PDB file of N, CA and C in Angstrom:
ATOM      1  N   UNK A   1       0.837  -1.173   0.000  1.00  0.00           N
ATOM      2  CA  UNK A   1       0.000   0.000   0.000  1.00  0.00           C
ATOM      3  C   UNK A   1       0.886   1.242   0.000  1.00  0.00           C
ATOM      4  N   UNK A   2       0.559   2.107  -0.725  1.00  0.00           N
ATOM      5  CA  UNK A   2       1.158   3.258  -0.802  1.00  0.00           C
ATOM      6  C   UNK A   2       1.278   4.266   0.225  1.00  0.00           C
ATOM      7  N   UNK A   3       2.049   4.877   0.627  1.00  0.00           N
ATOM      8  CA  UNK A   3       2.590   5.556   2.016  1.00  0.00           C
ATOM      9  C   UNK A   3       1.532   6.663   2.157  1.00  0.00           C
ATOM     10  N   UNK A   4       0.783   7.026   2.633  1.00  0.00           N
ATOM     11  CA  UNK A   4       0.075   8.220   3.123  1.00  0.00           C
ATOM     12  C   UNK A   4       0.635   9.499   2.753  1.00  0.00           C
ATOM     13  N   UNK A   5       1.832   9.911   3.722  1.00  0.00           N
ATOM     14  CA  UNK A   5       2.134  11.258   3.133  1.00  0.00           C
ATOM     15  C   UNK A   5       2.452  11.497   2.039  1.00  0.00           C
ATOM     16  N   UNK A   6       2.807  10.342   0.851  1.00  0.00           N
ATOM     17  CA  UNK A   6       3.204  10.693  -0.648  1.00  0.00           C
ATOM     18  C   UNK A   6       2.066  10.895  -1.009  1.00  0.00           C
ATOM     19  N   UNK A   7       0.959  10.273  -0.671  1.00  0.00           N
ATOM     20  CA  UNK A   7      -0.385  11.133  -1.246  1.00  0.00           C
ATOM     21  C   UNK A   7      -0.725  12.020  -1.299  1.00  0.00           C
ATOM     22  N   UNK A   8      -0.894  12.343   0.583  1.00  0.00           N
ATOM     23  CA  UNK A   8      -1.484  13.499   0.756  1.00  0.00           C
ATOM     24  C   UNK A   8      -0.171  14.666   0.628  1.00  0.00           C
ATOM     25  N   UNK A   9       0.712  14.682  -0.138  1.00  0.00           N
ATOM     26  CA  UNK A   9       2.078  15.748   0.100  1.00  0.00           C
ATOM     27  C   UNK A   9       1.287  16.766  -0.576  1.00  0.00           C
ATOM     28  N   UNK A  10       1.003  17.659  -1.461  1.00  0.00           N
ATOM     29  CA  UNK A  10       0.397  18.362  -2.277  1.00  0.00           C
ATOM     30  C   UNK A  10      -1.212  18.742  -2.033  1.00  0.00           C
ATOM     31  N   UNK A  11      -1.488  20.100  -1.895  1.00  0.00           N
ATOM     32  CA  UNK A  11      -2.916  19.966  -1.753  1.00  0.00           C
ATOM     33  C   UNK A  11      -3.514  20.816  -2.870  1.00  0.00           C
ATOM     34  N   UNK A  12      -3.635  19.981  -3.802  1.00  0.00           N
ATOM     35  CA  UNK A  12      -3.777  20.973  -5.156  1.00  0.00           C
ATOM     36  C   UNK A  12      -4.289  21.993  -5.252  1.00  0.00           C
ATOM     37  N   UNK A  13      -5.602  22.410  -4.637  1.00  0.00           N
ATOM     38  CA  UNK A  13      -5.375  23.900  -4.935  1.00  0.00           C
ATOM     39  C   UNK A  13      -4.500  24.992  -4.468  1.00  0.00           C
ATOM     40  N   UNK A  14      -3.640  24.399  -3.557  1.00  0.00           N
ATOM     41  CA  UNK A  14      -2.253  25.464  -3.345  1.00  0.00           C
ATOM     42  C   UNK A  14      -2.007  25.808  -3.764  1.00  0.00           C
ATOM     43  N   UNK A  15      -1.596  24.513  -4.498  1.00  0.00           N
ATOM     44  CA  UNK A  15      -0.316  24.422  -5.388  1.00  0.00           C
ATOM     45  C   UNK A  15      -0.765  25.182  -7.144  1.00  0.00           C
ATOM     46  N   UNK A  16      -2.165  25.106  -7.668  1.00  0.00           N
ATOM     47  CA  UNK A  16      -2.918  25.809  -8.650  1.00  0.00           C
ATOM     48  C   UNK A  16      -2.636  27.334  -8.339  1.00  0.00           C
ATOM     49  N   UNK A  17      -2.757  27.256  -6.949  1.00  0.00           N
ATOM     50  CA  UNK A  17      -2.805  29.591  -6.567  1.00  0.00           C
ATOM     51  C   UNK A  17      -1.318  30.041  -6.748  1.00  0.00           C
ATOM     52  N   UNK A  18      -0.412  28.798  -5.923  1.00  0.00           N
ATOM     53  CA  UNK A  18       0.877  29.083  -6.545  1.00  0.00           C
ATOM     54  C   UNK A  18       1.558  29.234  -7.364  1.00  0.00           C
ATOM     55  N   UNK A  19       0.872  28.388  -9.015  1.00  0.00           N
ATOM     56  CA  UNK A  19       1.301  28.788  -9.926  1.00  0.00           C
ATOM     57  C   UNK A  19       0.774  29.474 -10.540  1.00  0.00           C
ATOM     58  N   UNK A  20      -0.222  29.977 -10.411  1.00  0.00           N
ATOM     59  CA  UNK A  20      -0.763  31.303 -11.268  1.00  0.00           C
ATOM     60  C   UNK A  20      -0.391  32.866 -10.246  1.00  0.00           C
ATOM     61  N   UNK A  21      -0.161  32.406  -8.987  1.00  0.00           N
ATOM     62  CA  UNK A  21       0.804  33.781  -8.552  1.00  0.00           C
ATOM     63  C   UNK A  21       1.566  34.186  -9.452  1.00  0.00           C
ATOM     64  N   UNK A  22       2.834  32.487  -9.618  1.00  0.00           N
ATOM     65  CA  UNK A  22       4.095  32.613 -10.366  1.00  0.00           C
ATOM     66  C   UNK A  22       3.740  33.186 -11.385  1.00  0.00           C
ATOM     67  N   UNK A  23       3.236  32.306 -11.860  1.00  0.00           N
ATOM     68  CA  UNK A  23       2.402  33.098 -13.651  1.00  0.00           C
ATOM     69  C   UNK A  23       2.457  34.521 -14.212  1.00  0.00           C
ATOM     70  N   UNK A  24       1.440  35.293 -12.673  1.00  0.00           N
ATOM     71  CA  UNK A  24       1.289  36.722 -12.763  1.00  0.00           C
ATOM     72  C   UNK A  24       2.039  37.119 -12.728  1.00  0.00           C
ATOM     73  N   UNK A  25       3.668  36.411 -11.735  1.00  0.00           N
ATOM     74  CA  UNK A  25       4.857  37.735 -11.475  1.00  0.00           C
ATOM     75  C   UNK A  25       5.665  37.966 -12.499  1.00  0.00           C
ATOM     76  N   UNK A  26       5.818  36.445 -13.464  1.00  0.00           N
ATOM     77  CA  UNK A  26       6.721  36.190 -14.557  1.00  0.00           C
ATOM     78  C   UNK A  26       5.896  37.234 -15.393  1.00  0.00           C
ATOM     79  N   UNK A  27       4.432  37.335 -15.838  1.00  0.00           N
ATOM     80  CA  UNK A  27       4.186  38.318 -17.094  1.00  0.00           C
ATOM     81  C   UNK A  27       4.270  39.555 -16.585  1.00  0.00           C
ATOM     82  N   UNK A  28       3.946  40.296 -15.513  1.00  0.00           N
ATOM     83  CA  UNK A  28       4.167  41.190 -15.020  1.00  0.00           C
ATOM     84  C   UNK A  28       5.585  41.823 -15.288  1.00  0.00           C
ATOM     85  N   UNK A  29       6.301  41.117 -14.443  1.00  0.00           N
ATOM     86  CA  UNK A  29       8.129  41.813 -15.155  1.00  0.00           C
ATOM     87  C   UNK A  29       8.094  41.445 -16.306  1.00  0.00           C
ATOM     88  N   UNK A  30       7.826  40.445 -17.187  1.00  0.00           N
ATOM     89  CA  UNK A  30       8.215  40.538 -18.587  1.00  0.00           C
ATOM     90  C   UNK A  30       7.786  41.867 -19.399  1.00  0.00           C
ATOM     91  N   UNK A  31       6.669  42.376 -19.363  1.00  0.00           N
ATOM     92  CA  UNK A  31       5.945  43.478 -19.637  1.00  0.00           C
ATOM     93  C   UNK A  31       7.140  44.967 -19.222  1.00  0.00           C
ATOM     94  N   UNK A  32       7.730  44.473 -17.676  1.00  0.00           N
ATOM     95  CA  UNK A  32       8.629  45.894 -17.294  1.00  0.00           C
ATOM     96  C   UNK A  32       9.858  45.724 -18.022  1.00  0.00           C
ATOM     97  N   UNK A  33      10.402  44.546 -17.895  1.00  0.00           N
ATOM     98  CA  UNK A  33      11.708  44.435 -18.150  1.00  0.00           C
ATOM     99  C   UNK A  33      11.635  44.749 -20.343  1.00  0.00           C
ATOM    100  N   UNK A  34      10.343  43.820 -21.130  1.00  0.00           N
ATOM    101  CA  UNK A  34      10.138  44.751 -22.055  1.00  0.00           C
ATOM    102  C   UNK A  34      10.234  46.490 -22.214  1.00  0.00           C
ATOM    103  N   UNK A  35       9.580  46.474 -21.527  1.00  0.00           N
ATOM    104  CA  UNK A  35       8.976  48.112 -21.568  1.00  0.00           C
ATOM    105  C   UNK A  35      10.696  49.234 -21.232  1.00  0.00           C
ATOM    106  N   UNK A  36      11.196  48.446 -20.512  1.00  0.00           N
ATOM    107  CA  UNK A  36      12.888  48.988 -20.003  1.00  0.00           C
ATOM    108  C   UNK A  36      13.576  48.931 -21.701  1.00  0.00           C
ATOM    109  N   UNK A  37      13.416  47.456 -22.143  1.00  0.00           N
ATOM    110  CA  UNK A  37      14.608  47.203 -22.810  1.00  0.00           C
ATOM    111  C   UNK A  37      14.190  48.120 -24.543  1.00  0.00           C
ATOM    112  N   UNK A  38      12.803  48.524 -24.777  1.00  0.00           N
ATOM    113  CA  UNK A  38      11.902  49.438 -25.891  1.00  0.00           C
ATOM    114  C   UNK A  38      12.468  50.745 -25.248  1.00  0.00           C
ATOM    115  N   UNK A  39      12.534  50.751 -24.501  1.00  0.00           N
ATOM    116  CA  UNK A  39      12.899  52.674 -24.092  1.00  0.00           C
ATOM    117  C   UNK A  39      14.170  52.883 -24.356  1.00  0.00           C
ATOM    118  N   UNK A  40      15.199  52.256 -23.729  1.00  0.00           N
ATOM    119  CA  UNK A  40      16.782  52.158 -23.429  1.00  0.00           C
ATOM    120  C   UNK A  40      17.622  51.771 -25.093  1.00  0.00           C
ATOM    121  N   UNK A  41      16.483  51.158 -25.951  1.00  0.00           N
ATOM    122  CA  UNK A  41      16.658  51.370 -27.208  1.00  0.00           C
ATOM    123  C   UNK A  41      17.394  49.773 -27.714  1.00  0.00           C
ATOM    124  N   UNK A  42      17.614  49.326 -27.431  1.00  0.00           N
ATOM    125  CA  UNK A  42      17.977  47.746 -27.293  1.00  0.00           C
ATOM    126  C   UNK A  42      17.666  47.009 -28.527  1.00  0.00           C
ATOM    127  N   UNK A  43      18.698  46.203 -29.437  1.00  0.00           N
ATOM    128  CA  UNK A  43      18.139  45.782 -30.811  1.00  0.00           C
ATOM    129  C   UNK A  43      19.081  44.421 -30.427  1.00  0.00           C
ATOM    130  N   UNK A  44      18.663  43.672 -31.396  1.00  0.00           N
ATOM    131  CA  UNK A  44      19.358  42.329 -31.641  1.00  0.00           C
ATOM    132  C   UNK A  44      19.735  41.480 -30.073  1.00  0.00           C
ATOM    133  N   UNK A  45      20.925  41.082 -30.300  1.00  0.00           N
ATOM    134  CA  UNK A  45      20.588  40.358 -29.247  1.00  0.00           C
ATOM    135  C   UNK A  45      20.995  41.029 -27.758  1.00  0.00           C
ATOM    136  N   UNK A  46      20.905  42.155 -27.684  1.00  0.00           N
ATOM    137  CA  UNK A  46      21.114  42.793 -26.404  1.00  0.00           C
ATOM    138  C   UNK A  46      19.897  43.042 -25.584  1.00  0.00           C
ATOM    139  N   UNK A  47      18.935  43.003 -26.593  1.00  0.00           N
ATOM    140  CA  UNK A  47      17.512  42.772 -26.168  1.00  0.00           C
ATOM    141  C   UNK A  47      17.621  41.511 -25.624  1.00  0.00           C
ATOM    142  N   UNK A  48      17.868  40.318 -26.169  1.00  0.00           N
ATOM    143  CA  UNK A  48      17.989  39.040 -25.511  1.00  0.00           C
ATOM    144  C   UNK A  48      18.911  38.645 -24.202  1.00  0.00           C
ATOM    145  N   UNK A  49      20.079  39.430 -24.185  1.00  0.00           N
ATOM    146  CA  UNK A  49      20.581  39.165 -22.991  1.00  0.00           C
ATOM    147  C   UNK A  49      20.068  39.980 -21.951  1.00  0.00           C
ATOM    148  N   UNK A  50      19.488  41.293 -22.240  1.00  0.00           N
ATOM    149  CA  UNK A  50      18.757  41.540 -21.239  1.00  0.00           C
ATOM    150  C   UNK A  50      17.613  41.181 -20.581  1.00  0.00           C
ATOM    151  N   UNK A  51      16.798  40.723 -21.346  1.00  0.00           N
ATOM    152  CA  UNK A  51      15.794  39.772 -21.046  1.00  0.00           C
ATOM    153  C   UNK A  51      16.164  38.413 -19.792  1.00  0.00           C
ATOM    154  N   UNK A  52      17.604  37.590 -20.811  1.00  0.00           N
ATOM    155  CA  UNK A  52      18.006  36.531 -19.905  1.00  0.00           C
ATOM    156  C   UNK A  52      18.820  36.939 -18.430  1.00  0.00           C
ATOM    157  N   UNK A  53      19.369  37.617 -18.492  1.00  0.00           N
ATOM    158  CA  UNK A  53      19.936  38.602 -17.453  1.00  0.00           C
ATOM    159  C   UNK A  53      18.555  38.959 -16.382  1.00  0.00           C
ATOM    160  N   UNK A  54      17.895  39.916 -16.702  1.00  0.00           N
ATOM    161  CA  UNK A  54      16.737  40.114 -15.694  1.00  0.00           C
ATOM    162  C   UNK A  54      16.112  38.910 -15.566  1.00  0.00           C
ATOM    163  N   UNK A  55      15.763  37.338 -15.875  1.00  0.00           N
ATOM    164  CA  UNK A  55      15.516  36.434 -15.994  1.00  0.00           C
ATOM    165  C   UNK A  55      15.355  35.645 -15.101  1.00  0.00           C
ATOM    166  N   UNK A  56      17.025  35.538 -14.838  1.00  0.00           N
ATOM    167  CA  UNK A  56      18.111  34.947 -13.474  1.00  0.00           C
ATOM    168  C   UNK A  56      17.504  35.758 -12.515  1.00  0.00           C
ATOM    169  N   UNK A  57      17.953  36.778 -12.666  1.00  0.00           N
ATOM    170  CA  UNK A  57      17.433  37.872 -11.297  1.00  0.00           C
ATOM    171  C   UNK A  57      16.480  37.647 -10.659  1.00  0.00           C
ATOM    172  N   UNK A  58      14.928  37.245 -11.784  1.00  0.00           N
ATOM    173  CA  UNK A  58      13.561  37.077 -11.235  1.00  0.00           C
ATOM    174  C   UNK A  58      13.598  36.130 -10.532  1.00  0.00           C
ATOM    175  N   UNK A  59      14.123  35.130 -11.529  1.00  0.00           N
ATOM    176  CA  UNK A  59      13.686  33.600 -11.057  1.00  0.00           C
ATOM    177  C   UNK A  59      14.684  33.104  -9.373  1.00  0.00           C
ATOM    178  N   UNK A  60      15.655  33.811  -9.272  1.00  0.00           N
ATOM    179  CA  UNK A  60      16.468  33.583  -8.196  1.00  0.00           C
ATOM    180  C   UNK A  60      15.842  34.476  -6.872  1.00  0.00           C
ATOM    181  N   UNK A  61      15.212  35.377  -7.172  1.00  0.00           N
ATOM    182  CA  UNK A  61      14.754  36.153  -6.305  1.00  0.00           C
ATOM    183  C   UNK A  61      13.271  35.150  -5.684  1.00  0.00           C
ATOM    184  N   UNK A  62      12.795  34.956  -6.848  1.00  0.00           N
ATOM    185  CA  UNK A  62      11.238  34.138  -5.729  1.00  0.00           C
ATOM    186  C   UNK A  62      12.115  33.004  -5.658  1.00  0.00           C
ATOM    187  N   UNK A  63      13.323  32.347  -6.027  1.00  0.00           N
ATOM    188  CA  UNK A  63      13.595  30.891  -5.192  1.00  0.00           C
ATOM    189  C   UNK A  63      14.263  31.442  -4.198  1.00  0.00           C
ATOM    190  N   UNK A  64      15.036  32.398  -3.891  1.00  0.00           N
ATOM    191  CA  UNK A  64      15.517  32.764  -2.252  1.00  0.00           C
ATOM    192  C   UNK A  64      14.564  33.104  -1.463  1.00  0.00           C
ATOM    193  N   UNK A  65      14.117  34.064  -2.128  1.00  0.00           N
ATOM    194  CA  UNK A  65      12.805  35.111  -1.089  1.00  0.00           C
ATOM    195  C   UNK A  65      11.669  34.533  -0.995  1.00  0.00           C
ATOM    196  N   UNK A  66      10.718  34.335  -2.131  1.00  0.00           N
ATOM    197  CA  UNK A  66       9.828  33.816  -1.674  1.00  0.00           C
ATOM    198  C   UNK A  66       9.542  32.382  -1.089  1.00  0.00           C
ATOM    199  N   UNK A  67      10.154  31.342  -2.196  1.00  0.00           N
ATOM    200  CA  UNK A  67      10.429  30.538  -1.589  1.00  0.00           C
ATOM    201  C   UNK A  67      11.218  29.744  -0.528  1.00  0.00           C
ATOM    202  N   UNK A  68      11.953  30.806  -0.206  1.00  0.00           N
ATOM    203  CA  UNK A  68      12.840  30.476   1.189  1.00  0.00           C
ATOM    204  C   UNK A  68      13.934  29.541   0.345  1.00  0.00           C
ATOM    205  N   UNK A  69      14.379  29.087  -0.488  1.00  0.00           N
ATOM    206  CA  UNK A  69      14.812  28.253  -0.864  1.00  0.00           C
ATOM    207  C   UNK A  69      14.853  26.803  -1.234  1.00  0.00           C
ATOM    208  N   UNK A  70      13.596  26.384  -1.016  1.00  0.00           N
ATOM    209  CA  UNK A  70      12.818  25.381  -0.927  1.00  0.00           C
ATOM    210  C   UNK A  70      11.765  25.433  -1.409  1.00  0.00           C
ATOM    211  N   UNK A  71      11.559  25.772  -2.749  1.00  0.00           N
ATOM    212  CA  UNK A  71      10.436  25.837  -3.773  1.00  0.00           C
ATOM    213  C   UNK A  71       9.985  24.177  -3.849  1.00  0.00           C
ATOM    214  N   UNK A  72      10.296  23.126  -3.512  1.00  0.00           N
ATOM    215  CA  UNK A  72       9.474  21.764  -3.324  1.00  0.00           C
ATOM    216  C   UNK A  72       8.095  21.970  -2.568  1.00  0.00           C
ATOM    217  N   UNK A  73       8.410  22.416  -1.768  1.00  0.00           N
ATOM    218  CA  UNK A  73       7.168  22.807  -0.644  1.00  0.00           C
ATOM    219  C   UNK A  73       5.811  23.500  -1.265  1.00  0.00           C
ATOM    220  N   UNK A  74       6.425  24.247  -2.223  1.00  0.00           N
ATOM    221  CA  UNK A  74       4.840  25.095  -2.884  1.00  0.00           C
ATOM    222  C   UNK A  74       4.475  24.518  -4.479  1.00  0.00           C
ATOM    223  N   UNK A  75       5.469  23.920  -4.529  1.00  0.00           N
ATOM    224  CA  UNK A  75       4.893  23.384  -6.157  1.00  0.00           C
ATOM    225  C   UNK A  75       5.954  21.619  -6.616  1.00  0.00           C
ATOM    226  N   UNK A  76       5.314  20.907  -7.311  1.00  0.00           N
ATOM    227  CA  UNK A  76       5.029  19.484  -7.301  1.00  0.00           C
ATOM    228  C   UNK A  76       6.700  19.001  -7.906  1.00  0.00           C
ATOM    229  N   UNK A  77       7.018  20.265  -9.403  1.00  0.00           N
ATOM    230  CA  UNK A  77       8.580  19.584 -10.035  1.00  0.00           C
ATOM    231  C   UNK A  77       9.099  21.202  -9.469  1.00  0.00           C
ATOM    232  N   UNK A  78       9.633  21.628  -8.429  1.00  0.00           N
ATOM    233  CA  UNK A  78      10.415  22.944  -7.751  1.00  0.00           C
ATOM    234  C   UNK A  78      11.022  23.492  -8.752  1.00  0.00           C
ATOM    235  N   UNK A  79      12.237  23.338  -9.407  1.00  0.00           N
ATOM    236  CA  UNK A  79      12.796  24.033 -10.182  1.00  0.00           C
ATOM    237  C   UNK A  79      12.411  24.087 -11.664  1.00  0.00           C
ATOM    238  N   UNK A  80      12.030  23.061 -12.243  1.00  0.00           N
ATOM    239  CA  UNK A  80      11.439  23.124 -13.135  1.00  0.00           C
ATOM    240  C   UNK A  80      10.177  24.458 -13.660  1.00  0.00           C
ATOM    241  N   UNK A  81       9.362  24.310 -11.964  1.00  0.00           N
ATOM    242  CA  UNK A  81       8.032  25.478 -12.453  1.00  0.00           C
ATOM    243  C   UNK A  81       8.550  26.819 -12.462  1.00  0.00           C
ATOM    244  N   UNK A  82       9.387  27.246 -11.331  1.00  0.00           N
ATOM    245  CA  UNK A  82       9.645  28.150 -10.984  1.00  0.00           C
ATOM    246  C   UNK A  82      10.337  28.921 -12.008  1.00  0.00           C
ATOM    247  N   UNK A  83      11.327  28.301 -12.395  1.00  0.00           N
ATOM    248  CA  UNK A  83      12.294  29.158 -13.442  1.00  0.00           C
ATOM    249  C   UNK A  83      11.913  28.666 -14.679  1.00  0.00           C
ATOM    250  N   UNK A  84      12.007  27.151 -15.617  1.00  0.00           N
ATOM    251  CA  UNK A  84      11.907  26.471 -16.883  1.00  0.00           C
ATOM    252  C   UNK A  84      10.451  26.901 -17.647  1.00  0.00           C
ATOM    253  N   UNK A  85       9.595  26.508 -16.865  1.00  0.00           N
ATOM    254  CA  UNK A  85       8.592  26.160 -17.416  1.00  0.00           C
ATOM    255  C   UNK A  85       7.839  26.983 -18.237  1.00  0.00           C
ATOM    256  N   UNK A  86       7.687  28.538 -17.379  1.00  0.00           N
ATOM    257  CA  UNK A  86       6.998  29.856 -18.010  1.00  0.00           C
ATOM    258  C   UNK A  86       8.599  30.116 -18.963  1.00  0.00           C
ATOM    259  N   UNK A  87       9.011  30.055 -19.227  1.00  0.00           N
ATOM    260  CA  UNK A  87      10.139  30.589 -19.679  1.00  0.00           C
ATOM    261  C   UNK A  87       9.651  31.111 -21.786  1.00  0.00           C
ATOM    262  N   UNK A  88       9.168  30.332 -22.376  1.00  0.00           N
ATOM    263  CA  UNK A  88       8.745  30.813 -23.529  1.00  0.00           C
ATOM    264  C   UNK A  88       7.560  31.359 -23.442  1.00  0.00           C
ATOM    265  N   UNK A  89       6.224  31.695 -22.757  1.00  0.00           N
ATOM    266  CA  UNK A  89       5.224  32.540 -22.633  1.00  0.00           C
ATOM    267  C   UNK A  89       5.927  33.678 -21.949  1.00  0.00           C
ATOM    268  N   UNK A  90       7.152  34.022 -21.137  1.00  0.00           N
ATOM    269  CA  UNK A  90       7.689  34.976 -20.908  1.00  0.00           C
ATOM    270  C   UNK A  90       7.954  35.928 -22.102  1.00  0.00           C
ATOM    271  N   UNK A  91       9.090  34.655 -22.443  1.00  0.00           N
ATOM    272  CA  UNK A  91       9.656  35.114 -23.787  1.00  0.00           C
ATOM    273  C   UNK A  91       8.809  36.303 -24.370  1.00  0.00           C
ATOM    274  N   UNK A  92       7.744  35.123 -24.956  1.00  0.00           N
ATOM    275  CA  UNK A  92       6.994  36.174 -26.159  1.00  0.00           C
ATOM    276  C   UNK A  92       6.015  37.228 -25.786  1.00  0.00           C
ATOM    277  N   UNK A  93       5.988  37.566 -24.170  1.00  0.00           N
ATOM    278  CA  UNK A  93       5.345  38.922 -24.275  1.00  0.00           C
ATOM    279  C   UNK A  93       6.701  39.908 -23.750  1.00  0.00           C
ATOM    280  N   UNK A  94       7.960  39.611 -23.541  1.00  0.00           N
ATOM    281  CA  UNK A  94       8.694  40.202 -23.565  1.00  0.00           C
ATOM    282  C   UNK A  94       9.077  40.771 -24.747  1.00  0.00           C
ATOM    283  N   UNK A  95       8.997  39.719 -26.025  1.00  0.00           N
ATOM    284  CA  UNK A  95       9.612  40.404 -27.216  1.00  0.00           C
ATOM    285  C   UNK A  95       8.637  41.386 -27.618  1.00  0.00           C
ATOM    286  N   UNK A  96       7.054  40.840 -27.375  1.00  0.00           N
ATOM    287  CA  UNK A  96       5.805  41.619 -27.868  1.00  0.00           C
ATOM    288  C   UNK A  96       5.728  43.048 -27.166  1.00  0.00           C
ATOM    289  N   UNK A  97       6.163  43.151 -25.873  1.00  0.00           N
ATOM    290  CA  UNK A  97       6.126  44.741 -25.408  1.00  0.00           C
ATOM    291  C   UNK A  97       7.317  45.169 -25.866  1.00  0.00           C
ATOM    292  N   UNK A  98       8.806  44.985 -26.136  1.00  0.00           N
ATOM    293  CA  UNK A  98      10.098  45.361 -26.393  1.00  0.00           C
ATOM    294  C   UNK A  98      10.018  46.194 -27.818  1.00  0.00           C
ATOM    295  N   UNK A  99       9.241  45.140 -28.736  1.00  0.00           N
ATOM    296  CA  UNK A  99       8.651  45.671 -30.282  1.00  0.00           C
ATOM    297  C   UNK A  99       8.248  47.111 -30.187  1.00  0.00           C
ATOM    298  N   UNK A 100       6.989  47.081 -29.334  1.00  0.00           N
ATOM    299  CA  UNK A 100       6.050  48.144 -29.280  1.00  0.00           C
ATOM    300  C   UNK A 100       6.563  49.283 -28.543  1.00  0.00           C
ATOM    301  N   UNK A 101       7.026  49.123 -27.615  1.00  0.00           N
ATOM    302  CA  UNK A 101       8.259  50.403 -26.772  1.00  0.00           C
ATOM    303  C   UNK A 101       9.261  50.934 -27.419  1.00  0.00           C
ATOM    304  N   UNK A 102       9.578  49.905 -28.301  1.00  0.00           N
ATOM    305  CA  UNK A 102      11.064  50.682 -29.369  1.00  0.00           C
ATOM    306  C   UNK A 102      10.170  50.893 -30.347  1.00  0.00           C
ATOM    307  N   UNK A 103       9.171  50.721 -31.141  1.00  0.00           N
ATOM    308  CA  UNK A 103       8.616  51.112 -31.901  1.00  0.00           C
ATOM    309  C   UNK A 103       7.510  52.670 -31.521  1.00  0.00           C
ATOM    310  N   UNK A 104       7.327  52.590 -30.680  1.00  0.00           N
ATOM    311  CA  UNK A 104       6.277  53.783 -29.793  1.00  0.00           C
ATOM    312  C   UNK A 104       7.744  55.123 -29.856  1.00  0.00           C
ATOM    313  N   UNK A 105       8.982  54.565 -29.245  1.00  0.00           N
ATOM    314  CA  UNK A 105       9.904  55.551 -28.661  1.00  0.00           C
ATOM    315  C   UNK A 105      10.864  55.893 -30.329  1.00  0.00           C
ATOM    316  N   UNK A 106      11.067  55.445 -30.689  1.00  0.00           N
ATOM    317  CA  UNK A 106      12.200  55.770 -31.947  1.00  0.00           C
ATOM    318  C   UNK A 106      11.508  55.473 -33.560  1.00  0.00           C
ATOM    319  N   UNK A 107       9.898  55.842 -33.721  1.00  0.00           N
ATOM    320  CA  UNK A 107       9.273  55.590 -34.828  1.00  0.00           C
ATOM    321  C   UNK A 107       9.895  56.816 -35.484  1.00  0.00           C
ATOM    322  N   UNK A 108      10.204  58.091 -35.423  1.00  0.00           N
ATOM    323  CA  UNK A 108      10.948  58.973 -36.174  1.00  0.00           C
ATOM    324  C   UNK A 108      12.011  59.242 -36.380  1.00  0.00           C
ATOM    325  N   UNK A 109      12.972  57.975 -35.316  1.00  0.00           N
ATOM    326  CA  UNK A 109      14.870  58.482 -35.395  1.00  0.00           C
ATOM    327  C   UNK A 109      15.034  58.104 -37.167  1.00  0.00           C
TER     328      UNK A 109
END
């Protein structure tokens, strides 16, 4: 028979609020860290390392801070959700606000 606490370890809707927190914080900065890298004027791939650069930052910040360091506790694969997973829906509203900010700010240079 299967061990009890491996069952009950997870109580899914936590763990559902936890990742759509995550969700919100990842599009949220993607939107700023866009909106930074459209102003500051950023083309090719300096746009991209800034993106991956503020990236690290995010993703290391909710695994120290919020998660205390022990992101197992709030979500089912820890490192995987936290940093991997949103990582291309980041992406593409990062590139999608970056477009529109350098396009909004330098449509007449």
């Amino acid at each position: 028979m299967a061990d009890t606490s491996e069952i009950y370890k997870y109580f899914e809707p936590s763990v559902q609020q936890n990742t759509l927190a995550l969700s919100n914080i990842h599009t949220l900065t993607s939107w700023g860290v866009g909106t930074a890298a459209g102003i500051l004027g950023l083309t090719g791939w300096n746009g991209f390392i800034f993106f991956l650069a503020n990236w690290v930052m995010i993703s290391a910040l909710i695994l120290f801070v919020k998660c205390r360091n022990n992101p197992s506790v709030h979500f089912k694969s820890s490192f995987m959700d936290v940093a991997v997973s949103p990582l291309l829906n980041t992406l593409l509203s990062y590139v999608l606000v970056w477009t529109l900010m350098y396009a909004l700010v330098y449509v007449y240079d």
